[in-house]
Every structure is written in C-alpha cells, then in structure tokens.
Short mmCIF file of C-alpha atoms and ligand atoms in Angstrom, two decimals:
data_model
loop_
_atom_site.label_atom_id
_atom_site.label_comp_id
_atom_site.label_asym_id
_atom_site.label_seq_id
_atom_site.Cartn_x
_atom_site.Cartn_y
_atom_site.Cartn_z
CA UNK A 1 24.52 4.93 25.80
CA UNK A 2 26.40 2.20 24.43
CA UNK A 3 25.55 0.71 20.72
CA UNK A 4 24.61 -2.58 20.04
CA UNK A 5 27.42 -3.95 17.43
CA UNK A 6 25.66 -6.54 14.79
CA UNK A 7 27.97 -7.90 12.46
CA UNK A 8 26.57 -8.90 8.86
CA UNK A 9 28.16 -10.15 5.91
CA UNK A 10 26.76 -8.22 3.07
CA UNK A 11 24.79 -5.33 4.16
CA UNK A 12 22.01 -3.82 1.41
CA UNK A 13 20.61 -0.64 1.79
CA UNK A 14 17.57 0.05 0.11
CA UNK A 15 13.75 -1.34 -0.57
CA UNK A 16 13.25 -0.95 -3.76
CA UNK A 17 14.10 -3.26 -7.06
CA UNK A 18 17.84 -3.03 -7.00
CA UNK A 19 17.89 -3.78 -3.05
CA UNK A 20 15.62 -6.59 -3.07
CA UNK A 21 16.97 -8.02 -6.34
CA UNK A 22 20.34 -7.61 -4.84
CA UNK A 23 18.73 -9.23 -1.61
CA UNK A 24 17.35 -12.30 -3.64
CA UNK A 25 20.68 -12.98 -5.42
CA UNK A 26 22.58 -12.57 -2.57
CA UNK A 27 20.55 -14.74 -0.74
CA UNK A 28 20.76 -17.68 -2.83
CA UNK A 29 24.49 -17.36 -3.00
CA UNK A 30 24.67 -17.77 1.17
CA UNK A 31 25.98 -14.45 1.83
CA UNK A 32 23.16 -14.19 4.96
CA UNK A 33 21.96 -10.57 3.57
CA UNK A 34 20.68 -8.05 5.91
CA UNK A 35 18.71 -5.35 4.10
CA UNK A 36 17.87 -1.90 5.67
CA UNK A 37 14.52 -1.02 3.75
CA UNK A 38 14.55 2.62 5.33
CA UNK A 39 11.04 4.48 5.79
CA UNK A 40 9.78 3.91 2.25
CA UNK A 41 10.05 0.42 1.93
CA UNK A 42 9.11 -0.37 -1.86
CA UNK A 43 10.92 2.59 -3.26
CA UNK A 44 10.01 5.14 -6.29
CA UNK A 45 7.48 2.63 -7.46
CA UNK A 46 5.15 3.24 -4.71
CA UNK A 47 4.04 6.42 -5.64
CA UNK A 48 3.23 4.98 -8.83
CA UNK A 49 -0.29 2.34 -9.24
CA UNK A 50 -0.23 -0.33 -11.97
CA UNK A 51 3.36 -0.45 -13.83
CA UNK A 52 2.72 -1.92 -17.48
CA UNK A 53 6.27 -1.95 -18.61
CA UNK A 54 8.02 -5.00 -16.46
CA UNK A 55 8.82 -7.54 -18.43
CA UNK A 56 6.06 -11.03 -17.14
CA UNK A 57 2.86 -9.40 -16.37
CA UNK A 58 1.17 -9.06 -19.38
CA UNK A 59 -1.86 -7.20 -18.04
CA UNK A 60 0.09 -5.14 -15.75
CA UNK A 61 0.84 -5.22 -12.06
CA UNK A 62 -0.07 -3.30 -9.22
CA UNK A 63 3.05 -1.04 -8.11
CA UNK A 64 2.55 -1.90 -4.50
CA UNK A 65 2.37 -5.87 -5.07
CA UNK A 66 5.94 -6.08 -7.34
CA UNK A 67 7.41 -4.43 -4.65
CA UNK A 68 5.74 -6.64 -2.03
CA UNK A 69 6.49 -9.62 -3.87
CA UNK A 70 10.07 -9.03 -4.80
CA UNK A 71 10.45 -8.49 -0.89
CA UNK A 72 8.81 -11.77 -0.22
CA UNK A 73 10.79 -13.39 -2.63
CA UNK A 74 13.92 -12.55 -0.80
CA UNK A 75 12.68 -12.84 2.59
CA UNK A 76 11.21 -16.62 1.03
CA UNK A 77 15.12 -17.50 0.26
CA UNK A 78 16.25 -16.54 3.95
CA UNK A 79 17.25 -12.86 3.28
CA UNK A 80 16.48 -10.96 6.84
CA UNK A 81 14.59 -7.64 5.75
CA UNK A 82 14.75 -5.02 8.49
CA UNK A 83 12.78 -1.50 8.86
CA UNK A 84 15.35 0.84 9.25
CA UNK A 85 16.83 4.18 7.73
CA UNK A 86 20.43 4.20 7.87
CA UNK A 87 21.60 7.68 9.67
CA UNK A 88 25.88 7.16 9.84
CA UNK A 89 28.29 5.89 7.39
CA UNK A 90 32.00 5.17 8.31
CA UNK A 91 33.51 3.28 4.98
CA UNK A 92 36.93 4.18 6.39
CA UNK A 93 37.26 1.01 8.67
CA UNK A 94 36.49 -2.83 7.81
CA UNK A 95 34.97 -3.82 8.02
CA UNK A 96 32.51 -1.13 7.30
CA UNK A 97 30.35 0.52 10.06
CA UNK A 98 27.16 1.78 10.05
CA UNK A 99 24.76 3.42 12.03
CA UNK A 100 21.02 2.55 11.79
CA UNK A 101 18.17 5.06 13.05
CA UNK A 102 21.12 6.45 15.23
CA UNK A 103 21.11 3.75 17.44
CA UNK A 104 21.88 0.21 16.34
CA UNK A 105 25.38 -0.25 14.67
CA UNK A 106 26.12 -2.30 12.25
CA UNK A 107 29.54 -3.87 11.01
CA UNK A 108 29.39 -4.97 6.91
CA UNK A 109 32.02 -6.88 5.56
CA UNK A 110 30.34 -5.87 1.94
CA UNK A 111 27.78 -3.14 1.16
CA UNK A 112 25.75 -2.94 -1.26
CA UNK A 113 24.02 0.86 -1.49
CA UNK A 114 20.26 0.79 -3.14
CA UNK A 115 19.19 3.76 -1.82
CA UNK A 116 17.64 5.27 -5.45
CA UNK A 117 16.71 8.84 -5.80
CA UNK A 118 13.69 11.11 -5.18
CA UNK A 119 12.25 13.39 -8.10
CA UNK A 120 11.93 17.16 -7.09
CA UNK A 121 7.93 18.20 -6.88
CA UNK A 122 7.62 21.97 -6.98
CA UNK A 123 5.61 21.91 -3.35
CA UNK A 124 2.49 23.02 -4.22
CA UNK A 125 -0.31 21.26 -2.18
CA UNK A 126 -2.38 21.08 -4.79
CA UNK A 127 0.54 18.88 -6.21
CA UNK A 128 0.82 16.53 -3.39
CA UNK A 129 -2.83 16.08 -3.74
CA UNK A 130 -3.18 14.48 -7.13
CA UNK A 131 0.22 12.41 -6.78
CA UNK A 132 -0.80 9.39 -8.77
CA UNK A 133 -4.43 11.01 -9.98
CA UNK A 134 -2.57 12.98 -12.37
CA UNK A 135 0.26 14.48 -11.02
CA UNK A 136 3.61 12.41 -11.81
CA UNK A 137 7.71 12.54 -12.62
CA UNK A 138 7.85 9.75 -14.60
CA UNK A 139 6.64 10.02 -18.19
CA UNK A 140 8.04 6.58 -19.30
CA UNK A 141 6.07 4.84 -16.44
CA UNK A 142 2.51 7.14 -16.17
CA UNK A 143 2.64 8.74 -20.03
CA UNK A 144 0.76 5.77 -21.90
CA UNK A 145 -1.89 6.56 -19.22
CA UNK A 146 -2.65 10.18 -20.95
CA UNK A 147 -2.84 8.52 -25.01
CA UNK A 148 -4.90 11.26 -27.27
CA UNK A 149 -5.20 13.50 -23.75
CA UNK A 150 -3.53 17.23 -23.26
CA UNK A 151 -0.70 17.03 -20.34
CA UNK A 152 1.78 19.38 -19.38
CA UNK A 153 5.65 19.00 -18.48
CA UNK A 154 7.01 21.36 -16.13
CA UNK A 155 10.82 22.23 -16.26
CA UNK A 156 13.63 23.03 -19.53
CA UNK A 157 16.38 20.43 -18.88
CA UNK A 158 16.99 17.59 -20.64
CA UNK A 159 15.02 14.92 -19.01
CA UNK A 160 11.68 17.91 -18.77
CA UNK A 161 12.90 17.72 -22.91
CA UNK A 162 12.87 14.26 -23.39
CA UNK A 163 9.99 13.42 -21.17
CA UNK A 164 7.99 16.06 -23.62
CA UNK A 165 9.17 14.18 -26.99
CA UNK A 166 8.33 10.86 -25.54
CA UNK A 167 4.85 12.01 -24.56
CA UNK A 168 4.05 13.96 -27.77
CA UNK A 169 4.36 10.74 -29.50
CA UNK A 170 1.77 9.75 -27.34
CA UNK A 171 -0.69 12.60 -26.50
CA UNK A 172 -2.70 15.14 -28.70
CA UNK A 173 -0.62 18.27 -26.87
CA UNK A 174 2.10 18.91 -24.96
CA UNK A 175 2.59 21.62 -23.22
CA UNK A 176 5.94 22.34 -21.22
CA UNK A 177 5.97 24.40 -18.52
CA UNK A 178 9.16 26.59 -18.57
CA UNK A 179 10.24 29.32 -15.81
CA UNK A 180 12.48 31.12 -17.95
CA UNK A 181 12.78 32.44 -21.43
CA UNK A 182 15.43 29.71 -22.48
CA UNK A 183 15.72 25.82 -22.75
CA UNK A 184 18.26 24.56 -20.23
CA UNK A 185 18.98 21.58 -22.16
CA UNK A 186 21.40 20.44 -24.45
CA UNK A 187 20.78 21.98 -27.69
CA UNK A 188 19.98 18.28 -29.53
CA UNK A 189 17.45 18.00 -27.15
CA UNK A 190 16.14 21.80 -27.48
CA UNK A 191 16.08 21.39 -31.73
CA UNK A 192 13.79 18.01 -31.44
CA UNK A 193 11.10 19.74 -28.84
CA UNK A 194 11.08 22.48 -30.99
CA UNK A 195 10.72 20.27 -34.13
CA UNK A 196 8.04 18.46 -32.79
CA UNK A 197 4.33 20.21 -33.97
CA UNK A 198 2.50 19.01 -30.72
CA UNK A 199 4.54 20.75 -27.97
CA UNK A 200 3.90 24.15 -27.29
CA UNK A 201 6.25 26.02 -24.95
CA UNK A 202 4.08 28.08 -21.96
CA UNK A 203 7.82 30.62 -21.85
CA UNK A 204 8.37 32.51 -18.49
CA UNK A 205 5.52 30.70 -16.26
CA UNK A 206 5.32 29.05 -13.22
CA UNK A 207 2.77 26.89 -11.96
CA UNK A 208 0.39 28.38 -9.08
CA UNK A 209 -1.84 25.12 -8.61
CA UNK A 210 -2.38 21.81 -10.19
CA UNK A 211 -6.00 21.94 -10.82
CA UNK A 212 -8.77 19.11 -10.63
CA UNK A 213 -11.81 17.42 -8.99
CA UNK A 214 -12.65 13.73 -8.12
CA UNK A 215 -11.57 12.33 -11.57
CA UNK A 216 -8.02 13.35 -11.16
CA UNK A 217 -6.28 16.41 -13.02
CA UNK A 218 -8.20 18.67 -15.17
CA UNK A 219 -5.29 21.61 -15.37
CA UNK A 220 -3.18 24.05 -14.15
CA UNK A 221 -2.89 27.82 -13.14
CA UNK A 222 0.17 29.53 -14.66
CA UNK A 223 1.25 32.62 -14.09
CA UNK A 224 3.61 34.54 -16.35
CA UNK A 225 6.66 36.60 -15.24
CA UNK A 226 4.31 39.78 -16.70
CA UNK A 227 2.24 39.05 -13.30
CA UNK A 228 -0.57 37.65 -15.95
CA UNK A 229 -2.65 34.42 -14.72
CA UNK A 230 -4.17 32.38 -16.62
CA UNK A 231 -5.13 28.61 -16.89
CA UNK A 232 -4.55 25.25 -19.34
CA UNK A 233 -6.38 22.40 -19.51
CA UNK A 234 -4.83 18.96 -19.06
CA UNK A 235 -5.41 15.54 -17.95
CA UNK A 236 -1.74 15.20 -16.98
CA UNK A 237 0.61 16.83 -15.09
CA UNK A 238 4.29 15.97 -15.72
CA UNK A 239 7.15 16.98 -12.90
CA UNK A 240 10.89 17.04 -14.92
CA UNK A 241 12.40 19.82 -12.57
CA UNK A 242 15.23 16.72 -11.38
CA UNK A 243 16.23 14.34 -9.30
CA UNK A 244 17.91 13.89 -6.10
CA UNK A 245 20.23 10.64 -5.61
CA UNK A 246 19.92 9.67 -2.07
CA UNK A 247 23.72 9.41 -1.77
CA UNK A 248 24.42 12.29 0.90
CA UNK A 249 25.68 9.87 3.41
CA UNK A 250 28.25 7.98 1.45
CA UNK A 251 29.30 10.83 -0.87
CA UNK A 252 32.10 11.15 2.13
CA UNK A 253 33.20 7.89 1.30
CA UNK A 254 32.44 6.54 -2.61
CA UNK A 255 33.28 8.86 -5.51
CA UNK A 256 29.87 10.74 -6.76
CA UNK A 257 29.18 12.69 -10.33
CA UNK A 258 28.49 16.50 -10.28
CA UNK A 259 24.79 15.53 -9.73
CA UNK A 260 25.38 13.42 -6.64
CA UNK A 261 25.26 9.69 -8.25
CA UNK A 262 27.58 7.10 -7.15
CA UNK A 263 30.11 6.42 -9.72
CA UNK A 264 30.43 3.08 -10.55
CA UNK A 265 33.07 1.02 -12.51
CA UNK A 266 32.07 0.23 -16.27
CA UNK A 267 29.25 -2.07 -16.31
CA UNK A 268 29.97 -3.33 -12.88
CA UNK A 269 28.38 -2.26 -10.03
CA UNK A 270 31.73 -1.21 -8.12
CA UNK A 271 32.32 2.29 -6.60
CA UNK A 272 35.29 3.86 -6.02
CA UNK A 273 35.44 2.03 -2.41
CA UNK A 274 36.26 -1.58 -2.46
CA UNK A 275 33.67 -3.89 -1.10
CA UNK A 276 30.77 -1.11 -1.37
CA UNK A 277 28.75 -2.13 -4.42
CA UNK A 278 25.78 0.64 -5.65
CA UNK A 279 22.47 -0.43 -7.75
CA UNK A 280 19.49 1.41 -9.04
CA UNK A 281 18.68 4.84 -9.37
CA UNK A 282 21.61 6.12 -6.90
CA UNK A 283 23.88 5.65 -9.76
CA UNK A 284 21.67 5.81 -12.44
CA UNK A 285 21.29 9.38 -13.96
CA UNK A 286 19.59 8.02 -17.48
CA UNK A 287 17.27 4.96 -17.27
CA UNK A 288 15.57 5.02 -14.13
CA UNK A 289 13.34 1.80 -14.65
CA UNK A 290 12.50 -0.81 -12.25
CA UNK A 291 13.61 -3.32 -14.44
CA UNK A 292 17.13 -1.36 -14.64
CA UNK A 293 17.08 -1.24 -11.45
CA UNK A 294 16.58 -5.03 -10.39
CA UNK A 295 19.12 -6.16 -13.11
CA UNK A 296 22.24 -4.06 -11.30
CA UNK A 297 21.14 -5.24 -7.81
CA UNK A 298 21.39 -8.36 -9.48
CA UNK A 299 24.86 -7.23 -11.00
CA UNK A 300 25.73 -5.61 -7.48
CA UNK A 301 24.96 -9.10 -5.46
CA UNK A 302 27.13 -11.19 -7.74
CA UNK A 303 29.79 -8.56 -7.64
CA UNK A 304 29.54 -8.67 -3.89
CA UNK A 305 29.82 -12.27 -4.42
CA UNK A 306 32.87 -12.25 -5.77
CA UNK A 307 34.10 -9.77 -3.36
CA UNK A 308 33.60 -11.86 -0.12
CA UNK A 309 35.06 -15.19 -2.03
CA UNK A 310 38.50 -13.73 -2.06
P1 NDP B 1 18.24 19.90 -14.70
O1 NDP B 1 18.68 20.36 -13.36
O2 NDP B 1 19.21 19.91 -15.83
O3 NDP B 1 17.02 20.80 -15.18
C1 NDP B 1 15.98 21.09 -14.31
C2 NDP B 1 15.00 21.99 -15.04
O4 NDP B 1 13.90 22.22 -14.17
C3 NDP B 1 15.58 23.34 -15.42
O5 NDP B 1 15.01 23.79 -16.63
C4 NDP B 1 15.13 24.23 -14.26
O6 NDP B 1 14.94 25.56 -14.63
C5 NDP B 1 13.76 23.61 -13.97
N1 NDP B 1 13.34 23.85 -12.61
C6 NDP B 1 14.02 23.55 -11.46
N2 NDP B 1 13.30 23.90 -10.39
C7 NDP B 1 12.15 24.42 -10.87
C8 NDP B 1 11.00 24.97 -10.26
N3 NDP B 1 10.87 25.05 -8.94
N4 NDP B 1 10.01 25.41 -11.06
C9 NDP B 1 10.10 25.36 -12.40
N5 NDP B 1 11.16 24.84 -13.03
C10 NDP B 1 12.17 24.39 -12.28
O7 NDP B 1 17.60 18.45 -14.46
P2 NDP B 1 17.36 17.24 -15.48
O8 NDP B 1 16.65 16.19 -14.72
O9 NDP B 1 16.73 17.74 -16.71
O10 NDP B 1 18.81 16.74 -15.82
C11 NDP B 1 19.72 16.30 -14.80
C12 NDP B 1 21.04 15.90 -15.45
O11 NDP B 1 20.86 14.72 -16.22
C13 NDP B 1 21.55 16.97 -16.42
O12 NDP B 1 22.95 17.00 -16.35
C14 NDP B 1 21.10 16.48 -17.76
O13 NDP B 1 21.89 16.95 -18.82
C15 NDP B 1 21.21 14.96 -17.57
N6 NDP B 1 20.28 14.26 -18.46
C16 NDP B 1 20.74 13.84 -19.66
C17 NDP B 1 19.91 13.21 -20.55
C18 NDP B 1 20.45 12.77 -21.83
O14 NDP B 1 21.60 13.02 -22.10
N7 NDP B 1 19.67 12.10 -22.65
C19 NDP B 1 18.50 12.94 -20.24
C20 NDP B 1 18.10 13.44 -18.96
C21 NDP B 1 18.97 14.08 -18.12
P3 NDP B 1 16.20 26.56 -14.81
O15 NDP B 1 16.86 26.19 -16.09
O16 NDP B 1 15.54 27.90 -14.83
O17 NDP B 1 17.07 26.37 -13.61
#
C-alpha cells in the first residue's frame, strides 16, 4: 500500500505539558507545528485529579482541564493537534521521517520528542482499581492529599526513598514497602529514611492487594518472604518501583542514559541528533513536574526555533 508523505516543519510528539507548551511557543513563532498527541492525549497528569502545585491557580485545577486548556491554547494560536501514536522513527534522513499509526508518513524538518514516561504499577487489580482513590506514583503531586493520614510507599530505590522522606514530613506514618532485606538506594538516601522516626520499613514483603471500599484506600495485604500474611492500614498507597521513559523508538537514533532518557545538551533541550529537540519527562530522570515539563517544551520550541532559522 503506498504511504501518504505529509511534510511538516517542526514535528512534536507528545500531549502532555512539554508537547503542548512546545506546541504554543512554536506556534507563535510561525513554525506551522504539527503535534502527534498519541493515545493518551493529556499525558501523566491525567491519571492524576486536582493538581495544587502549578504556579496561577490558587485553589487548584482540575488535572483534566490544564491539560485541555494548554491544548486549546495551542490549537487557539493555529498549532494543528492530531490523534496519533507515532509507530516508526528514521532520524537517519532529512529531513526526518516518521511513521504515524503505521500508516501515514510524515517528513519533519525539526522534531521535537515529548513523549514523557510511564511509572511502573506492580499489576495488581486491586491497584488499577483505586488509581486516583488512593493508589498513586507521585508523592510530590498526591502526598499533601494524605496530611496526618498513614500511607505506604512500595519499592527501596532512591525515588521509593525520597518519596518516603517527603511524605513523612507530611503524614503521621510511613510505611515503605520493601521486597528485599536491603535498601537499593544510594546510601545518603538510605541514612535519612532511616533517620527519620515516622517511617517504618515492612523488610522482605510484597504487596498481595491494595485494600479499600467506596471511600478510596483503607490498606494493604503484605505478605512476607516467611509465607506470613498479614495486613496495614493506610489511606495512601504510594507506587516508587520506577519509571519507564517512552524513548524506545528513538533510542536508535538520539543518545539515551542507562535508564532510557534522552540525553540532552546542558540546559538546552538538544539531543545528540541535530534538529531533534526532547522536553519533559523523556529526559527528565529527577523533577518530573508539569511545570518542569512545560518550561523545556518551552526551551525545546525556541531551540527548534533557532534550528530552522539557520
Ligand atoms: P530503581 O530501579 O532504582 O528502584 C526501584 C525499586 O523498586 C527497587 O528497590 C526495586 O527492588 C523495587 N521494585 C521494582 N519492582 C518491584 C516490584 N514488582 N515489587 C516491589 N518492589 C519492586 O528506581 P528509582 O525510580 O528509585 O530510581 C531510578 C533511577 O533514578 C536510579 O538510578 C536512581 O538512583 C535515580 N534517582 C536519583 C535520585 C536522586 O539522586 N535524588 C532520586 C530518584 C531517582 P529491588 O531493589 O529488589 O530490585
């Protein structure tokens, strides 16, 4: 069957803050952007209900309406926002080709990859049921949610270790949820949960089920390597088992970490390809905010800019 060939100017791929911030500033700079939202249009945030911690909305905003209006916003200054998941990557050409939902191709002159990252959930259905009623990966966004509660932080890494300090400072009790008998994380990390009176380390469990009725969360069921089950009570269940950059199709192309995140170049939003541009979580092992994310597809856009002047 032969492809349709579009050719766009500055292709963004991604729907969340860093693709339609990218979008926006793109727009308003005339570079015609075309942005792929792929089958989650809105990102990370969606799974997530009022975010109280970007910057302007001083009694909070609904997760779903940001992203909405950030899309609008670009759409509003002439950016054309397709559904879409991009499916084949060829950055060896210019300009650069693309493939999206295996059948339309697309030819970029610049690219700018928002593609963000997915936290791991340990699978459990019970899990999948209270997402957003209790169940989350993001302490920073959900924690202030559980003040003077009892939640629980599964995983021994760094970010299950920092997610656990940040919420002890918020909650009566902590309790991590750890599969082995050791702390993978880095031993400043290890010394300041262990210094901290309100986290108690569950050692050598795994979670069976996320427990809870109409109001949300109420606990979990743990069992111990010893085969022993037993239960916890919380309000709050914390996943901080990883993430997953969504950078499998261009780690081919652009330079990637150990972890899979796009490098990028200093501050800038440059990858080790010229003319592809990456913003958000992709390359962002550490902050993963929205507003982090919005500022470097920002950064990305006028990058891109700058790109398609010469
Ligand atoms: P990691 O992969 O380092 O740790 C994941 C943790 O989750 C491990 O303790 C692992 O256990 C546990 N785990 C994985 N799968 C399961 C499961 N199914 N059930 C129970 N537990 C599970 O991920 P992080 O997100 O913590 O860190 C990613 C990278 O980012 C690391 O390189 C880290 O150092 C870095 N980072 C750095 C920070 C900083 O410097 N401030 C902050 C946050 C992250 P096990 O050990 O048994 O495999």
């Amino acid at each position: 069957m032969d492809m349709e060939i579009q050719h766009v100017r500055c292709l963004i791929v991604g729907g969340g803050p860093a693709g339609y911030t990218a979008a926006i500033y793109a727009s308003r700079a005339a570079l015609s952007p075309v942005l792929y939202e792929g089958n989650e249009p809105g990102g990370q945030l969606t799974t997530t209900t009022v975010i109280e911690n970007y910057p302007g909305f001083p009694s909070g905003v609904d997760a779903n309406k940001l992203m909405n209006d950030m899309r609008a916003q670009a759409e509003g200054l002439g950016a054309d926002i397709r559904r879409g998941t991009v499916t084949g990557v060829d950055l060896s050409v210019r300009p650069f080709r693309l493939v999206v939902d295996g059948v339309t191709e697309v030819e970029a002159d610049a690219l700018i990859i928002a593609t963000g990252a997915t936290a791991r959930y340990l699978g459990l259905p019970s899990e999948q049921k209270f997402r957003g009623l209790g169940v989350s990966a993001c302490a920073t966004c959900d924690g202030f949610f559980y003040r003077k509660k009892d939640v629980a932080v599964v995983g021994g890494g760094d970010t299950a270790c920092e997610e656990a300090s940040y919420l002890a400072g918020l909650c009566r009790k902590v309790y991590m949820i750890v599969r082995r008998d050791v702390l993978r994380a880095s031993d400043a990390m290890r010394r300041r949960v262990f210094n901290t009176p309100n986290i108690e380390i569950l050692w050598n469990c795994n979670t069976r089920e996320v427990l809870g009725d109409d109001s949300g969360v109420t606990g979990a069921r743990l069992e111990r390597s010893s085969g022993e089950v037993f239960d916890i009570k919380v309000d709050g269940f914390f996943l901080a088992i990883g993430h997953h950059p969504a950078s499998d199709l261009f780690s081919k192309w652009v330079k990637t970490d150990e972890n899979g995140y796009i490098v990028t170049d200093g501050v800038s939003s440059r990858t080790s390809v010229e003319g592809v541009f990456a913003a958000g979580d992709v390359q962002d092992p550490h902050y993963r905010q929205a507003v982090n994310a919005a500022a470097s597809g920002c950064r990305a856009a006028l990058d891109a800019e700058k790109y398609l002047q010469r």
